[in-house]
PDB file of C-alpha atoms in Angstrom:
ATOM      1  CA  UNK L  15       0.093  -0.020   0.076  1.00 71.00           C
ATOM      2  CA  UNK L  16       2.829   2.339   0.821  1.00 76.00           C
ATOM      3  CA  UNK L  17       4.412   2.005  -2.692  1.00 81.00           C
ATOM      4  CA  UNK L  18       1.127   2.504  -4.326  1.00 82.00           C
ATOM      5  CA  UNK L  19       0.410   5.615  -2.247  1.00 82.00           C
ATOM      6  CA  UNK L  20       3.954   6.918  -3.228  1.00 81.00           C
ATOM      7  CA  UNK L  21       2.941   6.918  -6.954  1.00 82.00           C
ATOM      8  CA  UNK L  22       0.434   9.752  -5.934  1.00 89.00           C
ATOM      9  CA  UNK L  23      -1.644   8.692  -8.903  1.00 91.00           C
ATOM     10  CA  UNK L  24      -4.708  10.684  -7.531  1.00 88.00           C
ATOM     11  CA  UNK L  25      -2.650  13.898  -8.006  1.00 92.00           C
ATOM     12  CA  UNK L  26      -1.116  12.889 -11.308  1.00 93.00           C
ATOM     13  CA  UNK L  27      -4.502  11.984 -12.776  1.00 94.00           C
ATOM     14  CA  UNK L  28      -5.768  15.532 -11.794  1.00 93.00           C
ATOM     15  CA  UNK L  29      -2.958  17.255 -13.797  1.00 94.00           C
ATOM     16  CA  UNK L  30      -3.134  17.572 -17.583  1.00 93.00           C
ATOM     17  CA  UNK L  31       0.603  16.952 -18.106  1.00 95.00           C
ATOM     18  CA  UNK L  32       0.849  13.665 -16.172  1.00 95.00           C
ATOM     19  CA  UNK L  33      -2.733  12.341 -16.760  1.00 97.00           C
ATOM     20  CA  UNK L  34      -1.855   9.830 -19.546  1.00 97.00           C
ATOM     21  CA  UNK L  35       1.121   8.408 -17.759  1.00 96.00           C
ATOM     22  CA  UNK L  36      -0.791   8.039 -14.593  1.00 96.00           C
ATOM     23  CA  UNK L  37      -3.580   6.325 -16.266  1.00 97.00           C
ATOM     24  CA  UNK L  38      -1.186   3.759 -17.862  1.00 97.00           C
ATOM     25  CA  UNK L  39       0.465   3.310 -14.501  1.00 95.00           C
ATOM     26  CA  UNK L  40      -2.885   2.522 -12.881  1.00 97.00           C
ATOM     27  CA  UNK L  41      -3.752   0.088 -15.763  1.00 97.00           C
ATOM     28  CA  UNK L  42      -0.566  -1.741 -15.018  1.00 95.00           C
ATOM     29  CA  UNK L  43      -1.447  -1.797 -11.302  1.00 94.00           C
ATOM     30  CA  UNK L  44      -4.803  -3.415 -12.139  1.00 95.00           C
ATOM     31  CA  UNK L  45      -3.215  -5.927 -14.515  1.00 95.00           C
ATOM     32  CA  UNK L  46      -0.499  -7.046 -12.060  1.00 93.00           C
ATOM     33  CA  UNK L  47      -1.455  -6.239  -8.423  1.00 91.00           C
ATOM     34  CA  UNK L  48      -5.257  -6.133  -8.075  1.00 91.00           C
ATOM     35  CA  UNK L  49      -6.206  -9.645  -7.471  1.00 86.00           C
ATOM     36  CA  UNK L  50      -2.806 -11.125  -6.422  1.00 85.00           C
ATOM     37  CA  UNK L  51      -1.119  -8.592  -4.223  1.00 84.00           C
ATOM     38  CA  UNK L  52      -3.451  -5.812  -3.297  1.00 82.00           C
ATOM     39  CA  UNK L  53      -5.006  -5.623   0.203  1.00 89.00           C
ATOM     40  CA  UNK L  54      -8.550  -4.350   0.502  1.00 90.00           C
ATOM     41  CA  UNK L  55      -7.524  -0.609   1.201  1.00 91.00           C
ATOM     42  CA  UNK L  56      -5.338  -0.690  -1.754  1.00 91.00           C
ATOM     43  CA  UNK L  57      -7.973  -2.171  -3.928  1.00 92.00           C
ATOM     44  CA  UNK L  58     -10.370   0.611  -2.785  1.00 92.00           C
ATOM     45  CA  UNK L  59      -7.808   3.275  -3.643  1.00 93.00           C
ATOM     46  CA  UNK L  60      -7.194   1.800  -7.071  1.00 94.00           C
ATOM     47  CA  UNK L  61     -11.021   1.826  -7.669  1.00 95.00           C
ATOM     48  CA  UNK L  62     -11.212   5.491  -6.672  1.00 95.00           C
ATOM     49  CA  UNK L  63      -8.347   6.421  -8.808  1.00 96.00           C
ATOM     50  CA  UNK L  64      -9.951   4.474 -11.760  1.00 96.00           C
ATOM     51  CA  UNK L  65     -13.075   6.462 -11.360  1.00 96.00           C
ATOM     52  CA  UNK L  66     -11.035   9.710 -11.232  1.00 97.00           C
ATOM     53  CA  UNK L  67      -9.239   8.655 -14.445  1.00 97.00           C
ATOM     54  CA  UNK L  68     -12.519   8.239 -16.221  1.00 97.00           C
ATOM     55  CA  UNK L  69     -13.799  11.596 -14.921  1.00 96.00           C
ATOM     56  CA  UNK L  70     -10.707  13.439 -15.912  1.00 96.00           C
ATOM     57  CA  UNK L  71     -10.375  11.990 -19.417  1.00 96.00           C
ATOM     58  CA  UNK L  72      -9.784  14.752 -21.888  1.00 95.00           C
ATOM     59  CA  UNK L  73     -10.165  15.096 -25.713  1.00 95.00           C
ATOM     60  CA  UNK L  74      -6.570  13.917 -26.537  1.00 96.00           C
ATOM     61  CA  UNK L  75      -6.712  10.573 -28.333  1.00 97.00           C
ATOM     62  CA  UNK L  76      -3.759   9.078 -26.280  1.00 97.00           C
ATOM     63  CA  UNK L  77      -5.636   9.993 -23.204  1.00 97.00           C
ATOM     64  CA  UNK L  78      -8.834   8.354 -24.306  1.00 97.00           C
ATOM     65  CA  UNK L  79      -7.014   5.363 -25.535  1.00 98.00           C
ATOM     66  CA  UNK L  80      -5.313   5.001 -22.117  1.00 98.00           C
ATOM     67  CA  UNK L  81      -8.566   5.427 -20.206  1.00 98.00           C
ATOM     68  CA  UNK L  82     -10.109   2.809 -22.440  1.00 98.00           C
ATOM     69  CA  UNK L  83      -7.227   0.306 -21.783  1.00 98.00           C
ATOM     70  CA  UNK L  84      -7.593   1.128 -18.109  1.00 98.00           C
ATOM     71  CA  UNK L  85     -11.349   0.451 -18.109  1.00 97.00           C
ATOM     72  CA  UNK L  86     -10.729  -2.954 -19.925  1.00 97.00           C
ATOM     73  CA  UNK L  87      -8.028  -3.916 -17.284  1.00 97.00           C
ATOM     74  CA  UNK L  88     -10.163  -2.995 -14.421  1.00 95.00           C
ATOM     75  CA  UNK L  89     -13.352  -4.663 -15.845  1.00 94.00           C
ATOM     76  CA  UNK L  90     -11.233  -7.884 -15.986  1.00 94.00           C
ATOM     77  CA  UNK L  91     -10.440  -8.008 -12.329  1.00 93.00           C
ATOM     78  CA  UNK L  92     -13.236  -6.074 -10.488  1.00 90.00           C
ATOM     79  CA  UNK L  93     -15.967  -7.771  -8.665  1.00 83.00           C
ATOM     80  CA  UNK L  94     -19.255  -7.819 -10.541  1.00 73.00           C
ATOM     81  CA  UNK L  95     -20.972  -4.990  -8.303  1.00 65.00           C
ATOM     82  CA  UNK L  96     -18.242  -2.526  -9.214  1.00 69.00           C
ATOM     83  CA  UNK L  97     -18.281  -3.071 -12.858  1.00 59.00           C
TER      84      UNK L  97
END
């Protein structure tokens, strides 16, 4: 959880200049950490960050593509009630 918090994805997702990279990092977290290594508090933080990424998506094609990939990765691992 400490390493995830150190990424400060919440802040990075809110800033235009770091939004795409932060979305890609969050996608990687969902793909590699969510089901195997993430404790419940970390899973909750990841879910909140994913919601923020969707809300903050802008009109740039790379941003939209990164958010689409994030949603696909999250959908693959999230429990049914959060999809």
